[in-house]
Amino acid sequence: MNLISSFSIQSWERFYRANFINSLTGFKSLSLIGTVNAEGQTNLGVFSSIVHIGSDPALVGYINRPTKAAPHTLANIQATGVYTINHIHPAFLERAHQSSAKYPDQVSEFEEVGLTPEFIENSRAPFVKESRVKYALSLKEIIPITLNNTFLVIGEIQHVKLEDDILMRDGFLSLEKAASVCSNGTDAYYSTQLIDRYEYARPGIAARKLVT
Amino acid sequence: MNLISSFSIQSWERFYRANFINSLTGFKSLSLIGTVNAEGQTNLGVFSSIVHIGSDPALVGYINRPTKAAPHTLANIQATGVYTINHIHPAFLERAHQSSAKYPDQVSEFEEVGLTPEFIENSRAPFVKESRVKYALSLKEIIPITLNNTFLVIGEIQHVKLEDDILMRDGFLSLEKAASVCSNGTDAYYSTQLIDRYEYARPGIAARKLVT
């Protein structure tokens, strides 16, 4: 096996290092975050740093890069207090990837890449119509991470929209049926295959496959 | 499609809600965190909330549940300032799942579930010998999330140990070759299959597959 020190990592060319470090943390949820500014201009960005914070209340976080590098999503969330997170599927993966390009301020990524904004009653932020699993959040807290000028943005789930046939009897969502994509590194996208679900683990009892 | 409100979610039975909310955020990196207490007693826990914070410096975060629910990992990290994150593969998936059981204080999950602690020079925290992709971190900051008494724990990568053949020429790690497992919900584990890598997206240029 290869043993690599932090001194080596620091000496690497920046794209090589970014590829490496972004892969090292493992597979990630890949999602489109939909927002709107105070004037109603829609915005869409790709994020792979969604993290579960808690189920009760239902809190979801994501890491927003320094505001200079990724200004619109966070500014819109601060202005309106709402946003949507939308799963990505192979049918529109290229369009989702393209929405990571740096478009000018007055441009909506929805139009540029060919995805459809979708609105529901009592919710101002645009969903991605093409997505099969999506949810709207209200902003709860923006926590600055001073180590590298990023932000942990935490929202509470307000509305969920999903295809009926992926919701199992115990609340579990069969994301492989929905064909939600996961990612690795900065540019690699994956489909998934269920290995197994396991019963809640208890000391002294061997792990058992869950029969659903 | 099914439209579900926050009022419905709040009314659900707690395990149903946990299954649902933990699936909604999408596929996750699944890892074992290895620690040691001040007396040298090793500890191992399963975490699915690893999140990339930045590449330069190389910062990785994870969400630690309230200290009552998951006391050892965070206490050991606070005591020693170091920990390891280890990818999980199908060959020891059952053992990894079993390490989520609530064992008494004086017990090491390594022994209980049958995984092997592995130490390298100048690094006090135990790796999981069976893991093909693993890294040691030094604690940088513990950020309390007061909304639900969880913590964002941030460390800087100090050492990386991985199989030689998964490191590509551009720094990317082929995690599908390493057979790193990803997870969904609280108990479902998945293998992955690469769809494609794409070139860096630019406005006005259609998304192109990356040829490596």
Short mmCIF file of N, CA and C in Angstrom, two decimals, chain A residues 1-6 16-29 49 51-56 58 60 63 87 94 97-98 100-103 131-133 135 140-141 143 145 147-148 154 157-164 167 169-173 175-176 180 182 184 187-203 205 207 210, chain B residues 1-6 16-29 49 51-56 58 60 63 87 94 97-98 100-103 131-133 135 140-141 143 145 147-148 154 157-164 167 169-173 175-176 180 182 184 187-203 205 207 210:
data_model
loop_
_atom_site.label_atom_id
_atom_site.label_comp_id
_atom_site.label_asym_id
_atom_site.label_seq_id
_atom_site.Cartn_x
_atom_site.Cartn_y
_atom_site.Cartn_z
N MET A 1 0.84 -1.21 0.00
CA MET A 1 0.00 0.00 0.00
C MET A 1 0.87 1.26 0.00
N ASN A 2 0.30 2.30 -0.53
CA ASN A 2 0.93 3.60 -0.67
C ASN A 2 0.73 4.41 0.62
N LEU A 3 1.81 4.95 1.21
CA LEU A 3 1.67 5.82 2.40
C LEU A 3 2.06 7.23 1.99
N ILE A 4 1.12 8.16 2.15
CA ILE A 4 1.32 9.53 1.68
C ILE A 4 1.19 10.49 2.86
N SER A 5 2.15 11.42 2.99
CA SER A 5 2.11 12.35 4.13
C SER A 5 1.49 13.67 3.73
N SER A 6 1.14 14.47 4.74
CA SER A 6 0.57 15.79 4.48
C SER A 6 1.57 16.69 3.76
N TYR A 16 -4.44 18.33 -9.16
CA TYR A 16 -4.13 16.97 -8.72
C TYR A 16 -4.58 16.79 -7.26
N ARG A 17 -4.21 17.76 -6.42
CA ARG A 17 -4.59 17.68 -5.01
C ARG A 17 -6.11 17.70 -4.84
N ALA A 18 -6.79 18.57 -5.59
CA ALA A 18 -8.25 18.65 -5.47
C ALA A 18 -8.91 17.32 -5.88
N ASN A 19 -8.43 16.71 -6.96
CA ASN A 19 -8.96 15.41 -7.37
C ASN A 19 -8.77 14.37 -6.27
N PHE A 20 -7.58 14.36 -5.69
CA PHE A 20 -7.23 13.38 -4.67
C PHE A 20 -8.07 13.56 -3.40
N ILE A 21 -8.06 14.77 -2.86
CA ILE A 21 -8.74 15.01 -1.58
C ILE A 21 -10.26 14.84 -1.72
N ASN A 22 -10.79 15.28 -2.86
CA ASN A 22 -12.24 15.13 -3.08
C ASN A 22 -12.66 13.68 -3.25
N SER A 23 -11.72 12.80 -3.68
CA SER A 23 -12.05 11.37 -3.79
C SER A 23 -11.89 10.65 -2.46
N LEU A 24 -10.93 11.12 -1.69
CA LEU A 24 -10.54 10.40 -0.47
C LEU A 24 -11.70 10.28 0.52
N THR A 25 -12.58 11.28 0.54
CA THR A 25 -13.68 11.29 1.50
C THR A 25 -14.83 10.36 1.08
N GLY A 26 -14.73 9.75 -0.10
CA GLY A 26 -15.70 8.72 -0.47
C GLY A 26 -16.88 9.23 -1.28
N PHE A 27 -17.81 8.33 -1.55
CA PHE A 27 -18.97 8.65 -2.39
C PHE A 27 -19.86 9.68 -1.71
N LYS A 28 -20.49 10.51 -2.54
CA LYS A 28 -21.26 11.64 -2.03
C LYS A 28 -22.62 11.73 -2.71
N SER A 29 -23.55 12.29 -1.98
CA SER A 29 -24.83 12.66 -2.54
C SER A 29 -24.62 13.79 -3.53
N SER A 49 -21.94 18.23 -1.21
CA SER A 49 -21.57 18.29 0.20
C SER A 49 -22.79 18.32 1.10
N VAL A 51 -25.20 17.05 3.87
CA VAL A 51 -24.95 16.20 5.03
C VAL A 51 -26.17 16.19 5.95
N HIS A 52 -26.53 14.98 6.39
CA HIS A 52 -27.65 14.80 7.32
C HIS A 52 -27.25 15.33 8.69
N ILE A 53 -28.06 16.24 9.25
CA ILE A 53 -27.76 16.79 10.58
C ILE A 53 -28.66 16.15 11.64
N GLY A 54 -29.92 15.90 11.31
CA GLY A 54 -30.82 15.30 12.29
C GLY A 54 -32.18 15.03 11.69
N SER A 55 -32.94 14.11 12.31
CA SER A 55 -34.25 13.73 11.77
C SER A 55 -35.41 14.41 12.49
N ASP A 56 -35.20 14.86 13.73
CA ASP A 56 -36.29 15.45 14.52
C ASP A 56 -35.74 16.55 15.40
N ALA A 58 -36.09 17.83 11.29
CA ALA A 58 -35.46 17.32 10.08
C ALA A 58 -34.52 18.38 9.51
N VAL A 60 -30.95 19.49 7.46
CA VAL A 60 -30.00 19.10 6.42
C VAL A 60 -28.99 20.22 6.24
N ILE A 63 -22.14 22.35 2.61
CA ILE A 63 -21.00 23.26 2.73
C ILE A 63 -21.01 24.19 1.52
N HIS A 87 -32.49 15.68 -6.26
CA HIS A 87 -31.62 14.58 -6.70
C HIS A 87 -31.41 14.65 -8.22
N GLU A 94 -25.83 15.26 -17.71
CA GLU A 94 -24.98 16.23 -18.44
C GLU A 94 -25.45 17.66 -18.18
N HIS A 97 -24.38 18.64 -14.65
CA HIS A 97 -22.95 18.95 -14.61
C HIS A 97 -22.69 20.34 -15.21
N GLN A 98 -23.37 20.62 -16.32
CA GLN A 98 -23.17 21.90 -17.01
C GLN A 98 -23.57 23.09 -16.13
N SER A 100 -22.73 23.66 -13.32
CA SER A 100 -21.61 24.09 -12.48
C SER A 100 -20.72 25.13 -13.17
N ALA A 101 -20.98 25.42 -14.45
CA ALA A 101 -20.22 26.46 -15.16
C ALA A 101 -20.52 27.82 -14.55
N LYS A 102 -19.55 28.73 -14.63
CA LYS A 102 -19.72 30.06 -14.02
C LYS A 102 -20.45 31.00 -14.97
N TYR A 103 -21.76 31.03 -14.90
CA TYR A 103 -22.57 31.90 -15.74
C TYR A 103 -22.63 33.30 -15.13
N SER A 131 -36.47 16.18 -11.57
CA SER A 131 -35.95 15.37 -10.46
C SER A 131 -37.07 14.54 -9.81
N ARG A 132 -36.75 13.31 -9.44
CA ARG A 132 -37.74 12.39 -8.87
C ARG A 132 -37.77 12.41 -7.34
N VAL A 133 -36.78 13.03 -6.73
CA VAL A 133 -36.69 13.12 -5.27
C VAL A 133 -36.19 14.52 -4.95
N TYR A 135 -36.72 18.26 -2.20
CA TYR A 135 -37.30 18.81 -0.97
C TYR A 135 -36.97 20.29 -0.85
N LYS A 140 -32.18 27.77 8.61
CA LYS A 140 -32.17 27.85 10.07
C LYS A 140 -30.91 28.55 10.58
N GLU A 141 -29.75 28.25 9.98
CA GLU A 141 -28.51 28.84 10.49
C GLU A 141 -27.41 28.74 9.44
N ILE A 143 -23.42 28.74 9.55
CA ILE A 143 -22.29 28.69 10.48
C ILE A 143 -20.98 28.89 9.70
N ILE A 145 -17.20 28.67 8.78
CA ILE A 145 -16.06 27.81 9.12
C ILE A 145 -14.81 28.65 8.83
N LEU A 147 -11.72 28.28 9.39
CA LEU A 147 -10.50 27.58 8.94
C LEU A 147 -10.22 27.82 7.46
N ASN A 148 -11.28 27.87 6.63
CA ASN A 148 -11.06 28.08 5.19
C ASN A 148 -12.15 28.93 4.53
N ILE A 154 -27.48 25.35 7.21
CA ILE A 154 -28.42 24.36 7.74
C ILE A 154 -29.85 24.82 7.51
N ILE A 157 -36.40 20.87 6.68
CA ILE A 157 -37.22 20.39 5.57
C ILE A 157 -38.67 20.86 5.75
N GLN A 158 -39.22 21.49 4.70
CA GLN A 158 -40.59 22.01 4.75
C GLN A 158 -41.55 21.21 3.88
N HIS A 159 -41.09 20.82 2.69
CA HIS A 159 -41.92 20.08 1.74
C HIS A 159 -41.05 19.04 1.07
N VAL A 160 -41.62 17.88 0.79
CA VAL A 160 -40.90 16.83 0.07
C VAL A 160 -41.78 16.41 -1.11
N LYS A 161 -41.13 16.23 -2.26
CA LYS A 161 -41.88 15.77 -3.44
C LYS A 161 -41.12 14.58 -4.00
N LEU A 162 -41.77 13.44 -4.12
CA LEU A 162 -41.07 12.26 -4.63
C LEU A 162 -42.00 11.28 -5.32
N GLU A 163 -41.40 10.43 -6.15
CA GLU A 163 -42.17 9.40 -6.87
C GLU A 163 -42.72 8.40 -5.87
N ASP A 164 -43.98 8.04 -6.05
CA ASP A 164 -44.69 7.20 -5.09
C ASP A 164 -44.01 5.85 -4.85
N LEU A 167 -41.04 4.96 -1.99
CA LEU A 167 -41.25 5.05 -0.53
C LEU A 167 -41.68 3.68 0.00
N ARG A 169 -42.45 0.66 3.07
CA ARG A 169 -43.39 0.63 4.19
C ARG A 169 -42.81 1.17 5.49
N ASP A 170 -41.47 1.12 5.62
CA ASP A 170 -40.83 1.57 6.87
C ASP A 170 -40.22 2.96 6.76
N GLY A 171 -40.60 3.70 5.69
CA GLY A 171 -40.11 5.07 5.55
C GLY A 171 -38.85 5.19 4.70
N PHE A 172 -38.20 4.07 4.46
CA PHE A 172 -36.96 4.05 3.65
C PHE A 172 -37.27 4.39 2.19
N LEU A 173 -36.36 5.15 1.56
CA LEU A 173 -36.52 5.49 0.15
C LEU A 173 -35.55 4.66 -0.69
N LEU A 175 -33.54 4.64 -3.26
CA LEU A 175 -32.94 5.61 -4.18
C LEU A 175 -32.39 4.94 -5.44
N GLU A 176 -32.10 3.64 -5.35
CA GLU A 176 -31.65 2.93 -6.56
C GLU A 176 -32.79 2.79 -7.56
N SER A 180 -31.14 7.75 -8.41
CA SER A 180 -30.40 8.93 -7.96
C SER A 180 -28.91 8.64 -8.14
N CYS A 182 -24.84 9.14 -7.50
CA CYS A 182 -23.90 9.63 -6.49
C CYS A 182 -22.59 10.01 -7.19
N ASN A 184 -18.14 11.07 -6.95
CA ASN A 184 -16.83 10.86 -6.33
C ASN A 184 -15.88 11.88 -6.93
N ASP A 187 -15.72 15.28 -10.45
CA ASP A 187 -16.31 15.16 -11.80
C ASP A 187 -16.76 13.76 -12.18
N ALA A 188 -16.82 12.82 -11.23
CA ALA A 188 -17.18 11.43 -11.56
C ALA A 188 -18.55 11.09 -10.98
N TYR A 189 -19.39 10.45 -11.80
CA TYR A 189 -20.77 10.16 -11.41
C TYR A 189 -21.03 8.67 -11.50
N TYR A 190 -21.83 8.16 -10.57
CA TYR A 190 -22.01 6.72 -10.39
C TYR A 190 -23.49 6.35 -10.24
N SER A 191 -23.81 5.15 -10.76
CA SER A 191 -25.07 4.51 -10.38
C SER A 191 -24.77 3.54 -9.24
N THR A 192 -25.79 3.06 -8.56
CA THR A 192 -25.58 2.22 -7.38
C THR A 192 -26.39 0.94 -7.47
N GLN A 193 -25.96 -0.03 -6.70
CA GLN A 193 -26.68 -1.30 -6.62
C GLN A 193 -26.75 -1.72 -5.15
N LEU A 194 -27.96 -2.02 -4.68
CA LEU A 194 -28.14 -2.39 -3.27
C LEU A 194 -27.40 -3.69 -2.96
N ILE A 195 -26.57 -3.68 -1.93
CA ILE A 195 -25.96 -4.92 -1.43
C ILE A 195 -26.94 -5.56 -0.45
N ASP A 196 -27.26 -4.87 0.62
CA ASP A 196 -28.19 -5.37 1.63
C ASP A 196 -28.57 -4.26 2.59
N ARG A 197 -29.70 -4.47 3.27
CA ARG A 197 -30.00 -3.69 4.46
C ARG A 197 -29.79 -4.62 5.66
N TYR A 198 -29.37 -4.05 6.79
CA TYR A 198 -29.12 -4.86 7.99
C TYR A 198 -30.00 -4.39 9.14
N GLU A 199 -30.35 -5.33 10.01
CA GLU A 199 -31.12 -4.99 11.21
C GLU A 199 -30.27 -4.14 12.15
N TYR A 200 -30.92 -3.36 13.00
CA TYR A 200 -30.27 -2.57 14.04
C TYR A 200 -29.30 -3.46 14.82
N ALA A 201 -28.04 -3.01 14.95
CA ALA A 201 -27.00 -3.84 15.56
C ALA A 201 -27.07 -3.81 17.09
N ARG A 202 -26.91 -4.97 17.72
CA ARG A 202 -26.90 -5.08 19.18
C ARG A 202 -25.68 -5.89 19.61
N PRO A 203 -25.06 -5.50 20.75
CA PRO A 203 -23.88 -6.23 21.23
C PRO A 203 -24.20 -7.72 21.39
N ILE A 205 -24.98 -10.01 19.31
CA ILE A 205 -25.86 -10.65 18.31
C ILE A 205 -25.28 -10.37 16.92
N ALA A 207 -24.66 -9.59 13.07
CA ALA A 207 -25.40 -8.74 12.14
C ALA A 207 -26.32 -9.59 11.27
N LEU A 210 -31.77 -7.42 6.87
CA LEU A 210 -33.14 -6.97 7.12
C LEU A 210 -34.03 -7.52 6.02
N MET B 1 -46.74 12.35 -8.42
CA MET B 1 -45.75 12.37 -7.35
C MET B 1 -46.39 12.69 -6.02
N ASN B 2 -45.76 12.24 -4.98
CA ASN B 2 -46.21 12.38 -3.60
C ASN B 2 -45.72 13.73 -3.05
N LEU B 3 -46.61 14.55 -2.48
CA LEU B 3 -46.18 15.81 -1.85
C LEU B 3 -46.40 15.69 -0.35
N ILE B 4 -45.34 15.83 0.42
CA ILE B 4 -45.37 15.59 1.86
C ILE B 4 -44.95 16.87 2.58
N SER B 5 -45.72 17.28 3.58
CA SER B 5 -45.40 18.53 4.30
C SER B 5 -44.64 18.23 5.59
N SER B 6 -44.03 19.29 6.15
CA SER B 6 -43.31 19.14 7.41
C SER B 6 -44.26 18.72 8.54
N TYR B 16 -39.79 5.41 11.50
CA TYR B 16 -40.25 5.69 10.13
C TYR B 16 -39.65 7.02 9.66
N ARG B 17 -39.73 8.03 10.52
CA ARG B 17 -39.20 9.35 10.17
C ARG B 17 -37.68 9.30 9.95
N ALA B 18 -36.97 8.58 10.83
CA ALA B 18 -35.51 8.48 10.70
C ALA B 18 -35.13 7.80 9.38
N ASN B 19 -35.83 6.72 9.04
CA ASN B 19 -35.57 6.05 7.76
C ASN B 19 -35.77 7.01 6.59
N PHE B 20 -36.87 7.73 6.65
CA PHE B 20 -37.23 8.64 5.55
C PHE B 20 -36.22 9.79 5.41
N ILE B 21 -35.97 10.50 6.51
CA ILE B 21 -35.10 11.68 6.44
C ILE B 21 -33.66 11.28 6.10
N ASN B 22 -33.20 10.16 6.65
CA ASN B 22 -31.84 9.70 6.34
C ASN B 22 -31.68 9.25 4.89
N SER B 23 -32.77 8.84 4.24
CA SER B 23 -32.69 8.47 2.82
C SER B 23 -32.79 9.70 1.92
N LEU B 24 -33.57 10.68 2.37
CA LEU B 24 -33.89 11.82 1.52
C LEU B 24 -32.64 12.59 1.09
N THR B 25 -31.64 12.62 1.95
CA THR B 25 -30.43 13.39 1.65
C THR B 25 -29.50 12.67 0.66
N GLY B 26 -29.84 11.45 0.26
CA GLY B 26 -29.08 10.79 -0.80
C GLY B 26 -27.97 9.89 -0.32
N PHE B 27 -27.23 9.34 -1.28
CA PHE B 27 -26.16 8.40 -0.98
C PHE B 27 -25.04 9.09 -0.19
N LYS B 28 -24.38 8.28 0.67
CA LYS B 28 -23.40 8.83 1.60
C LYS B 28 -22.14 7.98 1.61
N SER B 29 -21.05 8.63 1.91
CA SER B 29 -19.81 7.94 2.21
C SER B 29 -19.99 7.17 3.51
N SER B 49 -21.62 10.48 7.81
CA SER B 49 -21.81 11.94 7.68
C SER B 49 -20.49 12.64 7.40
N VAL B 51 -17.96 14.79 5.39
CA VAL B 51 -18.19 15.84 4.39
C VAL B 51 -16.87 16.56 4.06
N HIS B 52 -16.63 16.75 2.76
CA HIS B 52 -15.45 17.46 2.28
C HIS B 52 -15.58 18.94 2.63
N ILE B 53 -14.58 19.49 3.32
CA ILE B 53 -14.62 20.92 3.68
C ILE B 53 -13.71 21.73 2.77
N GLY B 54 -12.55 21.18 2.42
CA GLY B 54 -11.63 21.91 1.53
C GLY B 54 -10.42 21.07 1.20
N SER B 55 -9.72 21.43 0.10
CA SER B 55 -8.56 20.65 -0.35
C SER B 55 -7.23 21.28 0.04
N ASP B 56 -7.21 22.58 0.31
CA ASP B 56 -5.95 23.27 0.61
C ASP B 56 -6.18 24.37 1.63
N ALA B 58 -6.19 20.48 3.50
CA ALA B 58 -7.06 19.33 3.29
C ALA B 58 -7.89 19.07 4.54
N VAL B 60 -11.49 17.78 6.42
CA VAL B 60 -12.62 16.86 6.33
C VAL B 60 -13.46 17.00 7.59
N ILE B 63 -20.31 14.80 11.18
CA ILE B 63 -21.28 15.22 12.19
C ILE B 63 -21.29 14.18 13.30
N HIS B 87 -12.36 3.57 4.79
CA HIS B 87 -13.44 3.12 3.91
C HIS B 87 -13.83 1.67 4.24
N GLU B 94 -20.43 -6.65 7.15
CA GLU B 94 -21.20 -7.09 8.33
C GLU B 94 -20.50 -6.70 9.61
N HIS B 97 -20.94 -2.94 10.12
CA HIS B 97 -22.29 -2.65 10.61
C HIS B 97 -22.41 -3.00 12.10
N GLN B 98 -21.85 -4.14 12.47
CA GLN B 98 -21.93 -4.60 13.86
C GLN B 98 -21.25 -3.62 14.82
N SER B 100 -21.63 -0.66 15.03
CA SER B 100 -22.55 0.40 15.44
C SER B 100 -23.33 0.01 16.69
N ALA B 101 -23.20 -1.23 17.14
CA ALA B 101 -23.89 -1.66 18.38
C ALA B 101 -23.31 -0.90 19.58
N LYS B 102 -24.13 -0.71 20.61
CA LYS B 102 -23.69 0.06 21.78
C LYS B 102 -22.96 -0.83 22.77
N TYR B 103 -21.66 -0.95 22.61
CA TYR B 103 -20.85 -1.77 23.50
C TYR B 103 -20.48 -0.98 24.77
N SER B 131 -9.07 -2.14 5.64
CA SER B 131 -9.54 -1.10 4.73
C SER B 131 -8.49 -0.76 3.67
N ARG B 132 -8.95 -0.54 2.44
CA ARG B 132 -8.04 -0.26 1.32
C ARG B 132 -7.82 1.23 1.09
N VAL B 133 -8.62 2.07 1.71
CA VAL B 133 -8.49 3.53 1.57
C VAL B 133 -8.72 4.13 2.95
N TYR B 135 -7.28 7.29 6.08
CA TYR B 135 -6.47 8.47 6.33
C TYR B 135 -6.56 8.85 7.81
N LYS B 140 -8.88 19.91 14.16
CA LYS B 140 -8.69 21.36 14.00
C LYS B 140 -9.75 22.14 14.77
N GLU B 141 -11.00 21.69 14.72
CA GLU B 141 -12.06 22.46 15.38
C GLU B 141 -13.30 21.60 15.60
N ILE B 143 -17.19 22.33 16.11
CA ILE B 143 -18.18 23.41 16.05
C ILE B 143 -19.53 22.87 16.54
N ILE B 145 -23.39 22.52 16.97
CA ILE B 145 -24.60 22.90 16.23
C ILE B 145 -25.72 22.92 17.25
N LEU B 147 -28.72 23.88 17.21
CA LEU B 147 -30.08 23.54 16.77
C LEU B 147 -30.52 22.17 17.28
N ASN B 148 -29.58 21.21 17.31
CA ASN B 148 -29.95 19.86 17.78
C ASN B 148 -28.84 19.17 18.59
N ILE B 154 -14.03 18.91 12.65
CA ILE B 154 -13.19 19.14 11.47
C ILE B 154 -11.74 18.77 11.76
N ILE B 157 -6.04 16.39 7.19
CA ILE B 157 -5.45 15.11 6.80
C ILE B 157 -3.95 15.13 7.03
N GLN B 158 -3.43 14.11 7.75
CA GLN B 158 -2.00 14.02 8.08
C GLN B 158 -1.30 12.90 7.32
N HIS B 159 -1.96 11.75 7.21
CA HIS B 159 -1.38 10.58 6.53
C HIS B 159 -2.49 9.92 5.74
N VAL B 160 -2.14 9.39 4.57
CA VAL B 160 -3.10 8.64 3.76
C VAL B 160 -2.47 7.30 3.42
N LYS B 161 -3.27 6.24 3.53
CA LYS B 161 -2.77 4.91 3.18
C LYS B 161 -3.77 4.31 2.20
N LEU B 162 -3.30 3.93 1.02
CA LEU B 162 -4.25 3.36 0.04
C LEU B 162 -3.56 2.40 -0.91
N GLU B 163 -4.40 1.55 -1.54
CA GLU B 163 -3.90 0.58 -2.52
C GLU B 163 -3.38 1.36 -3.74
N ASP B 164 -2.22 0.91 -4.22
CA ASP B 164 -1.54 1.63 -5.30
C ASP B 164 -2.38 1.77 -6.56
N LEU B 167 -5.04 4.89 -7.53
CA LEU B 167 -4.64 6.29 -7.72
C LEU B 167 -4.36 6.56 -9.19
N ARG B 169 -3.66 8.98 -12.74
CA ARG B 169 -2.60 9.94 -13.08
C ARG B 169 -2.93 11.38 -12.69
N ASP B 170 -4.23 11.69 -12.61
CA ASP B 170 -4.61 13.08 -12.30
C ASP B 170 -5.00 13.27 -10.83
N GLY B 171 -4.66 12.27 -9.98
CA GLY B 171 -4.95 12.41 -8.56
C GLY B 171 -6.27 11.79 -8.13
N PHE B 172 -7.12 11.48 -9.11
CA PHE B 172 -8.44 10.89 -8.84
C PHE B 172 -8.28 9.47 -8.29
N LEU B 173 -9.14 9.11 -7.33
CA LEU B 173 -9.12 7.75 -6.78
C LEU B 173 -10.31 6.95 -7.32
N LEU B 175 -12.61 4.75 -6.65
CA LEU B 175 -13.17 4.07 -5.47
C LEU B 175 -13.97 2.84 -5.84
N GLU B 176 -14.44 2.75 -7.10
CA GLU B 176 -15.16 1.54 -7.53
C GLU B 176 -14.19 0.37 -7.65
N SER B 180 -15.16 0.52 -2.45
CA SER B 180 -15.65 1.25 -1.27
C SER B 180 -17.18 1.26 -1.32
N CYS B 182 -20.99 2.57 -0.41
CA CYS B 182 -21.71 3.78 0.02
C CYS B 182 -23.02 3.36 0.68
N ASN B 184 -27.18 4.42 2.25
CA ASN B 184 -28.41 5.19 2.11
C ASN B 184 -29.26 4.89 3.34
N ASP B 187 -29.38 1.98 7.27
CA ASP B 187 -29.00 0.56 7.30
C ASP B 187 -28.81 -0.08 5.94
N ALA B 188 -28.77 0.70 4.85
CA ALA B 188 -28.67 0.12 3.50
C ALA B 188 -27.31 0.43 2.89
N TYR B 189 -26.69 -0.59 2.30
CA TYR B 189 -25.34 -0.47 1.77
C TYR B 189 -25.31 -0.81 0.29
N TYR B 190 -24.49 -0.11 -0.46
CA TYR B 190 -24.50 -0.17 -1.92
C TYR B 190 -23.11 -0.30 -2.50
N SER B 191 -23.02 -1.02 -3.63
CA SER B 191 -21.85 -0.94 -4.49
C SER B 191 -22.15 0.08 -5.59
N THR B 192 -21.12 0.52 -6.30
CA THR B 192 -21.30 1.58 -7.29
C THR B 192 -20.71 1.18 -8.64
N GLN B 193 -21.18 1.85 -9.66
CA GLN B 193 -20.67 1.63 -11.01
C GLN B 193 -20.47 3.00 -11.67
N LEU B 194 -19.27 3.23 -12.20
CA LEU B 194 -18.97 4.53 -12.82
C LEU B 194 -19.85 4.76 -14.04
N ILE B 195 -20.52 5.90 -14.09
CA ILE B 195 -21.25 6.30 -15.31
C ILE B 195 -20.25 7.00 -16.22
N ASP B 196 -19.71 8.12 -15.77
CA ASP B 196 -18.74 8.88 -16.55
C ASP B 196 -18.08 9.93 -15.69
N ARG B 197 -16.90 10.38 -16.13
CA ARG B 197 -16.33 11.61 -15.60
C ARG B 197 -16.53 12.68 -16.69
N TYR B 198 -16.72 13.93 -16.28
CA TYR B 198 -16.93 15.02 -17.23
C TYR B 198 -15.85 16.08 -17.10
N GLU B 199 -15.53 16.75 -18.20
CA GLU B 199 -14.58 17.86 -18.16
C GLU B 199 -15.17 19.04 -17.38
N TYR B 200 -14.30 19.87 -16.85
CA TYR B 200 -14.68 21.11 -16.15
C TYR B 200 -15.67 21.89 -17.03
N ALA B 201 -16.82 22.26 -16.44
CA ALA B 201 -17.88 22.90 -17.24
C ALA B 201 -17.61 24.38 -17.47
N ARG B 202 -17.87 24.84 -18.70
CA ARG B 202 -17.71 26.25 -19.04
C ARG B 202 -18.98 26.75 -19.74
N PRO B 203 -19.37 28.01 -19.50
CA PRO B 203 -20.58 28.55 -20.14
C PRO B 203 -20.48 28.44 -21.65
N ILE B 205 -20.32 25.95 -23.64
CA ILE B 205 -19.70 24.75 -24.20
C ILE B 205 -20.41 23.53 -23.63
N ALA B 207 -21.39 19.97 -22.13
CA ALA B 207 -20.65 19.07 -21.24
C ALA B 207 -19.99 17.95 -22.05
N LEU B 210 -14.86 13.16 -19.90
CA LEU B 210 -13.42 13.27 -19.69
C LEU B 210 -12.76 11.97 -20.16
#
